[in-house]
Coordinates of C-alpha atoms in Angstrom, one line a residue:
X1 CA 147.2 98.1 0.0
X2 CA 147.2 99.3 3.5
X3 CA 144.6 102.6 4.5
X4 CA 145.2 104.6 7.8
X5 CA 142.6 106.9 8.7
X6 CA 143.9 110.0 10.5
X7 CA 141.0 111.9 12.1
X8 CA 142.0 115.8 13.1
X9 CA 140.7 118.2 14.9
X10 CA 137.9 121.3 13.4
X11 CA 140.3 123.7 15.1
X12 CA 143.2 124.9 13.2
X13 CA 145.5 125.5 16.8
X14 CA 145.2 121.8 17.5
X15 CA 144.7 120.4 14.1
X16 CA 148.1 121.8 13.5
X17 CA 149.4 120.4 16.1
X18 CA 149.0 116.6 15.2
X19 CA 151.2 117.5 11.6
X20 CA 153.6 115.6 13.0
X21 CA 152.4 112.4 14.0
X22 CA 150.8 112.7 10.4
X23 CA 154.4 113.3 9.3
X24 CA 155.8 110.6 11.4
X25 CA 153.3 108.1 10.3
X26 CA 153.4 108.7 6.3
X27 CA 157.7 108.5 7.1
X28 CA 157.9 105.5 8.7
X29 CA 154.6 103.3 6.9
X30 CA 155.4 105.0 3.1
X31 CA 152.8 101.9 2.1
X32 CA 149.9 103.1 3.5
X33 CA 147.7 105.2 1.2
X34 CA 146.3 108.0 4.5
X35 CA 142.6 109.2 4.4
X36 CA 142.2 112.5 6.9
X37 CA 139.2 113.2 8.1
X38 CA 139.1 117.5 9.7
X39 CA 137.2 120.5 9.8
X40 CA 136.8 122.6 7.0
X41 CA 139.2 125.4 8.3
X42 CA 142.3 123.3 8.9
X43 CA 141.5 121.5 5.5
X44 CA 144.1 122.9 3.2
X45 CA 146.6 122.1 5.4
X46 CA 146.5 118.2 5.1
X47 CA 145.7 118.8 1.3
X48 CA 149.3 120.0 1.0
X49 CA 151.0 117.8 2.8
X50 CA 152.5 114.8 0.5
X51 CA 151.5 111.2 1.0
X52 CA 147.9 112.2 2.0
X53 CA 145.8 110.4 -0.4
X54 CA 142.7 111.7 0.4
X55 CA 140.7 114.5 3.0
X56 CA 137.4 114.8 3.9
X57 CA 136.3 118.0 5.1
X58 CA 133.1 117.6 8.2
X59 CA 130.7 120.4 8.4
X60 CA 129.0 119.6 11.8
X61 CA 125.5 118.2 12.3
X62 CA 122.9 118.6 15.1
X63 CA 123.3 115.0 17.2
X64 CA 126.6 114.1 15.7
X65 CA 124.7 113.3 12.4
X66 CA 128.0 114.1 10.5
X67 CA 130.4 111.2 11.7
X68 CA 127.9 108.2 9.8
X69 CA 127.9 110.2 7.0
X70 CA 131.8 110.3 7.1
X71 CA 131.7 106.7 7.7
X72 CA 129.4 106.0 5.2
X73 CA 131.3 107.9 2.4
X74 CA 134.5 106.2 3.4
X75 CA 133.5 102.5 2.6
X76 CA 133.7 99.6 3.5
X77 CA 137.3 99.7 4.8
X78 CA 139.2 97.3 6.9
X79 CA 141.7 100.1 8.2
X80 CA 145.4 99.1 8.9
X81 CA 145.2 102.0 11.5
X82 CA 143.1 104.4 12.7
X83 CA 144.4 107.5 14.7
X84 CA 141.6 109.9 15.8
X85 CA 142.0 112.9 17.5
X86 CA 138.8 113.4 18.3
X87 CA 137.5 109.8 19.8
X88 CA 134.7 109.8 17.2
X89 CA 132.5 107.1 16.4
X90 CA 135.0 106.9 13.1
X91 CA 137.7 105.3 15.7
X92 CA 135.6 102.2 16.3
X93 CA 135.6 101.0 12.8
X94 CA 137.2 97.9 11.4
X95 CA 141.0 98.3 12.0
X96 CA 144.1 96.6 12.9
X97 CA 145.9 99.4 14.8
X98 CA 143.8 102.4 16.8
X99 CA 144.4 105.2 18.9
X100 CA 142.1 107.0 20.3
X101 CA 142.1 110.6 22.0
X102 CA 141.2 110.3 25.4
X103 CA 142.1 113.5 26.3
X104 CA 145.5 114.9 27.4
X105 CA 147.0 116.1 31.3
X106 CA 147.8 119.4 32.5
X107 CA 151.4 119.6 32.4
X108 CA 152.3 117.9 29.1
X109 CA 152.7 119.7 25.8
X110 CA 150.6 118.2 22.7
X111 CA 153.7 117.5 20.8
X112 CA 154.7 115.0 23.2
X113 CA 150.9 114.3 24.1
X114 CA 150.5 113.2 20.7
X115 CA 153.5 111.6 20.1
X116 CA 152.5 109.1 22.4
X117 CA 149.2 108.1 21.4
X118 CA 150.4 106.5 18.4
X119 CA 153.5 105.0 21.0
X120 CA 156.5 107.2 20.1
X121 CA 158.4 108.4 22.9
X122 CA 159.5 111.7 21.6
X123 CA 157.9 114.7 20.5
X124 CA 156.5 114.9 17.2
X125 CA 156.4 119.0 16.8
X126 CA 153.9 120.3 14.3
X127 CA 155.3 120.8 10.5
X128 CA 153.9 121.9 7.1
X129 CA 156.5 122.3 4.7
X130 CA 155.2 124.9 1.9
X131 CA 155.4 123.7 -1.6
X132 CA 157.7 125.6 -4.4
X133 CA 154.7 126.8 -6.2
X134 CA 153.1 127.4 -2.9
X135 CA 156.0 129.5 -2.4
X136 CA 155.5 131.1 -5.7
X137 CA 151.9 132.0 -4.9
X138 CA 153.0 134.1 -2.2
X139 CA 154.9 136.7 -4.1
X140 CA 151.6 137.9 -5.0
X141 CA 151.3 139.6 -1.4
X142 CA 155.0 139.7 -0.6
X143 CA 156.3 140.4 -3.9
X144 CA 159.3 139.0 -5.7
X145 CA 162.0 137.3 -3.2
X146 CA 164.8 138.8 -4.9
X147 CA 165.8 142.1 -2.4
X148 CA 162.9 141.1 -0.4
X149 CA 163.2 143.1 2.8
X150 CA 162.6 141.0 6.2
X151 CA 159.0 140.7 7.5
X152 CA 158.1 140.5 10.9
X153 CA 154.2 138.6 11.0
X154 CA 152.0 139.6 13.7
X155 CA 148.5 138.5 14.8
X156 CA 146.6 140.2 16.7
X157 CA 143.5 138.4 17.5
X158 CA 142.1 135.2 18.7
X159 CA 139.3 132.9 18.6
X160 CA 138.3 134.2 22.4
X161 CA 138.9 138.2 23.7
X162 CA 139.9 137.2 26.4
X163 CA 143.0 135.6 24.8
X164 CA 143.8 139.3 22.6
X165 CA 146.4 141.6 23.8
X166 CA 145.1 144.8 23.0
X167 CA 145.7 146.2 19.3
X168 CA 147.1 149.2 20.1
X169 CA 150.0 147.1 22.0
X170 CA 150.6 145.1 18.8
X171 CA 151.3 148.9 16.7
X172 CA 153.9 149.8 19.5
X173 CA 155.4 146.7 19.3
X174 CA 155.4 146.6 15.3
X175 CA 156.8 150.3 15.3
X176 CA 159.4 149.4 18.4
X177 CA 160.9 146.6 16.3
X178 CA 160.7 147.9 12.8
X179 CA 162.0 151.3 14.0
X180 CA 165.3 152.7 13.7
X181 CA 168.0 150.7 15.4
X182 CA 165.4 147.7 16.4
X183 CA 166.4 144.1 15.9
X184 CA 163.7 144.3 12.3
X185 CA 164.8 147.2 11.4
X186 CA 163.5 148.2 8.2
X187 CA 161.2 145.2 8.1
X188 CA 157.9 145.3 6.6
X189 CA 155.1 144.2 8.7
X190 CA 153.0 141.3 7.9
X191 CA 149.2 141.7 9.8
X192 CA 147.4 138.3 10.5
X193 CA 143.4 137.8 10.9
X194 CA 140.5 135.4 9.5
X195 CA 137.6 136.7 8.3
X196 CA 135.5 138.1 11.2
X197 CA 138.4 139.2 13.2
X198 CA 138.8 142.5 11.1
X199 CA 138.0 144.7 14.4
X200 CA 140.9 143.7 16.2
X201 CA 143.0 143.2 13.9
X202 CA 142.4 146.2 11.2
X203 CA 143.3 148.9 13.5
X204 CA 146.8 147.8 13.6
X205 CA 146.9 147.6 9.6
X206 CA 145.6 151.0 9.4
X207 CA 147.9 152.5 11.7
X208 CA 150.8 151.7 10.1
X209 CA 152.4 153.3 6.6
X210 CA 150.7 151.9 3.6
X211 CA 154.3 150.8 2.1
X212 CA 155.6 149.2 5.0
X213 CA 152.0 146.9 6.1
X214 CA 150.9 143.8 4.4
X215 CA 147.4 143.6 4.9
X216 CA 146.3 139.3 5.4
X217 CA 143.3 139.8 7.3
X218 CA 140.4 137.7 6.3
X219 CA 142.9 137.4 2.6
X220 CA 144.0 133.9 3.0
X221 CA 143.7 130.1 3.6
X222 CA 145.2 128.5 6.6
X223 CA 147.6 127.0 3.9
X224 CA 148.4 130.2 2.3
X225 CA 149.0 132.0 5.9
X226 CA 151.2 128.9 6.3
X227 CA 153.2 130.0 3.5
X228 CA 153.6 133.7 3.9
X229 CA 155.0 133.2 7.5
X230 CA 157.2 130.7 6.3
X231 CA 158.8 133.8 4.5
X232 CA 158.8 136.0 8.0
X233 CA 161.8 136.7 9.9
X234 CA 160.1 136.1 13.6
X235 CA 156.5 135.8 14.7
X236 CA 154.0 137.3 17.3
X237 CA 150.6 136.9 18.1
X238 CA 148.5 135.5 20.7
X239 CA 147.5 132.1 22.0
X240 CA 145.9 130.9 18.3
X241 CA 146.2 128.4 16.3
X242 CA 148.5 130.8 13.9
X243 CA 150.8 131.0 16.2
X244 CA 151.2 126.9 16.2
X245 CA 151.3 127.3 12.3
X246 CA 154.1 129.9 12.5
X247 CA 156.3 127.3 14.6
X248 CA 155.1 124.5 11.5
X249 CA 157.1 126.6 9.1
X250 CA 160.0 126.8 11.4
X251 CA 159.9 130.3 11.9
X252 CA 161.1 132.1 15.5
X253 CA 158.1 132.2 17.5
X254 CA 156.4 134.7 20.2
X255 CA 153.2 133.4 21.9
X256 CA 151.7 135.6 24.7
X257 CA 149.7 133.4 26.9
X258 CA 146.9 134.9 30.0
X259 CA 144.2 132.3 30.4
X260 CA 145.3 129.6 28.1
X261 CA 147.7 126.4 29.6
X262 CA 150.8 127.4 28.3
X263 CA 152.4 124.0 29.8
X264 CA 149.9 122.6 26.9
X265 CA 149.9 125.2 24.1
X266 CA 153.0 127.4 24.4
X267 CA 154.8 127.2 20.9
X268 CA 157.3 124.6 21.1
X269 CA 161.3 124.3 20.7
X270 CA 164.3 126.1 21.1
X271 CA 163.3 128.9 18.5
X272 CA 160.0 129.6 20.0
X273 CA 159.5 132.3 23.2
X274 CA 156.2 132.2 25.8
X275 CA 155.3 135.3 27.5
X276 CA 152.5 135.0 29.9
X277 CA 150.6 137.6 32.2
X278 CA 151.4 138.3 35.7
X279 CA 149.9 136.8 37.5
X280 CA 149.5 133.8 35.4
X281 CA 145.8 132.6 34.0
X282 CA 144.6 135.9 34.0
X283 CA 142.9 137.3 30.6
X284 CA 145.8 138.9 28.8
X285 CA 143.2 141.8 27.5
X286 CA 143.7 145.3 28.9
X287 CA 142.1 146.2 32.1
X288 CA 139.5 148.8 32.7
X289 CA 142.1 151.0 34.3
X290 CA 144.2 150.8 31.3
X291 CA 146.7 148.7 32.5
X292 CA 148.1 145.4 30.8
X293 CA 148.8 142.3 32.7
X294 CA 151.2 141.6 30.1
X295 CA 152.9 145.3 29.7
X296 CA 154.2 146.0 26.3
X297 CA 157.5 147.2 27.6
X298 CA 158.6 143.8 29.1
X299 CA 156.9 141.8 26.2
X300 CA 159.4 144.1 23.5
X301 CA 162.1 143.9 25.8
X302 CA 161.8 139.8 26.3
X303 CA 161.2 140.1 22.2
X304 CA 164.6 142.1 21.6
X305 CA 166.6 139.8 23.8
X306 CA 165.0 136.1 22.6
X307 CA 165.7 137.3 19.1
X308 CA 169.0 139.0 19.2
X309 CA 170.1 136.3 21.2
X310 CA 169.0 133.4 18.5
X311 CA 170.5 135.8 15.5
X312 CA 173.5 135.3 17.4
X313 CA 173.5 131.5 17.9
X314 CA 172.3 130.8 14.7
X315 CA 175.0 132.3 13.0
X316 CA 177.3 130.9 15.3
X317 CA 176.3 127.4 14.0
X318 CA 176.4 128.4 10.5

C-alpha cells in the first residue's frame, strides 16, 4: 500500500490553507492511505476530512524534541510521498516523492504558493466540506434548518491586537447590516472567538439582543466553527485563520487586513472581499485619537455593495 505523509502547520490560518493540496492529493492518488501530522488546534479539521487515514496531533517541545517523537511513533515507513509544510526533520525521511516548504514570496497567495510545491500549476483554494451529521450537530446552536433565518458570522478578534478592528466597529456593523432595510436584514448574528479572546470579542455579544446573537466564543472546535459558518449567509472578521475557514466552507467572505500581507493572506476567489487600512500595513486597531484607519463607514459601505452585487450575480446564474 502506498503512505503519504502530509505535515501541516500548528496554526489554524495556514493549516487551513493547505486543505486543498490535501484535497488534491487524496483526489488524484485515491491509493495512498495519508498520515497528517498538525498542531493540536487545526486537528479536527483533517480528522473530518475523508481519505485521511490517520493524524497526529504535536504538542511542541523545548529543542524540537517533538518531531523524533513523531518520527518515532510513525514507524518504520518507506513513504510514497512526503509533503511538509513546515520543513521538519519529518520531511527527510525515507520517501519516494518530497516537498518541502521553503518558504513562500511576497506577492503570491498560499493557494497558488501551495499548489506548487507539490507541482500543480493552479491554485488549490482551501476546502472542508462539513459532514451531514456534522451538519446535524450544529442545530444545537443554530437550531433546526427548517425556517432558519439567515446568519451573518462575525469575528472580531485575532491572534495579534494589532490585527483587531475595534469591537465597537464590529456592533455598528452587525446592527448596520441586520437593521431595517440592510442587505441581512433580519439576520441573526453569529459571534466568533476561541477561548481566551472573550475580551474582544464578548462585548460585541453582549451588546446585541439576546434573541438575535449566537454566542461561539471559546464554544467550539475549529471543526465545529467550520460547520456553523458553513450555514452563514456572508462572513466578517479580521485577518485570522477563521476567516480562511469561512472561505473552506464556501461562504462570501470579508477580511480586513492592516499589517498583515494581504497579497499572501487575503481570502481567496471571486466570493471573497479584502478591505485593508489606508494607508496600507498600518495596524488596523483604533488610534489614540479615536480614529480608525479602516473607518467603519467605508468598510459597511464596501460590505453592502460586494454583497448585493454577488446576491445579484448569483441568481443570475441560477
Amino acid at each position: 500500500m502506498k503512505r503519504t505523509l502530509f505535515v501541516a502547520s500548528n496554526r489554524l490560518g495556514d493549516a487551513v490553507l493547505t486543505t486543498g493540496v490535501l484535497h488534491h492529493l487524496l483526489e488524484t492518488e485515491p491509493d495512498s492511505a495519508v498520515t497528517v501530522v498538525c498542531g493540536e488546534i487545526p486537528r479536527d479539521i483533517f480528522e473530518a476530512i475523508p481519505g485521511v487515514t490517520r493524524v497526529i496531533g504535536v504538542r511542541k517541545r523545548r529543542f524540537s524534541l517533538h518531531w523524533p517523537e513523531v518520527a518515532f511513533s510513525l514507524g518504520p515507513v518507506y513513504w510514497h510521498r512526503i509533503v511538509d509544510f513546515r520543513a521538519s526533520l519529518l520531511g527527510f525521511l525515507p520517501a519516494r516523492h518530497r516537498h518541502i516548504w521553503k518558504g513562500g514570496k511576497d506577492g503570491i497567495h498560499k493557494a497558488v504558493a501551495n499548489a506548487r510545491l507539490i507541482g500543480v500549476d493552479h491554485p488549490l483554494p482551501p476546502r472542508i466540506l462539513p459532514t451531514p451529521s456534522q451538519l446535524i450537530a450544529a442545530d444545537r446552536w443554530l437550531g433546526p434548518a427548517s425556517g432558519r433565518a439567515k446568519i451573518l458570522a462575525i469575528a472580531p478578534t485575532a491572534n495579534f491586537y494589532q490585527k483587531q478592528w475595534h469591537h465597537e466597529n464590529f456592533l455598528a456593523l452587525a446592527q448596520r447590516l441586520t437593521g431595517t432595510g440592510g442587505v441581512l436584514d433580519g439576520a441573526r448574528v453569529a459571534v466568533f472567538g476561541a477561548p481566551g479572546e472573550e475580551a474582544q470579542a464578548m462585548p460585541v455579544v453582549e451588546a446585541l439582543p439576546e434573541a438575535q446573537v449566537i454566542n461561539l466564543v471559546g464554544r467550539t472546535t475549529p471543526m465545529e466553527a467550520a460547520t456553523v459558518l458553513s450555514q452563514c449567509a456572508l462572513f466578517v472578521g479580521n485577518d485570522s485563520g477563521l476567516m480562511h475557514t469561512a472561505v473552506a466552507v464556501n461562504i462570501p467572505t470579508v477580511g480586513l487586513f492592516g499589517i498583515g500581507k494581504p497579497e499572501v493572506y487575503r481570502p481567496w476567489g471571486e466570493r471573497s472581499l479584502c478591505l485593508t487600512t489606508e494607508p496600507g500595513g498600518t495596524p488596523v486597531i483604533r488610534r489614540d485619537d479615536g480614529t480608525d484607519p479602516l473607518p467603519p463607514g467605508r468598510v459597511i459601505s464596501a460590505i453592502e455593495t460586494f454583497y448585493t452585487g454577488l446576491s445579484s450575480a448569483e441568481s443570475v446564474r441560477t
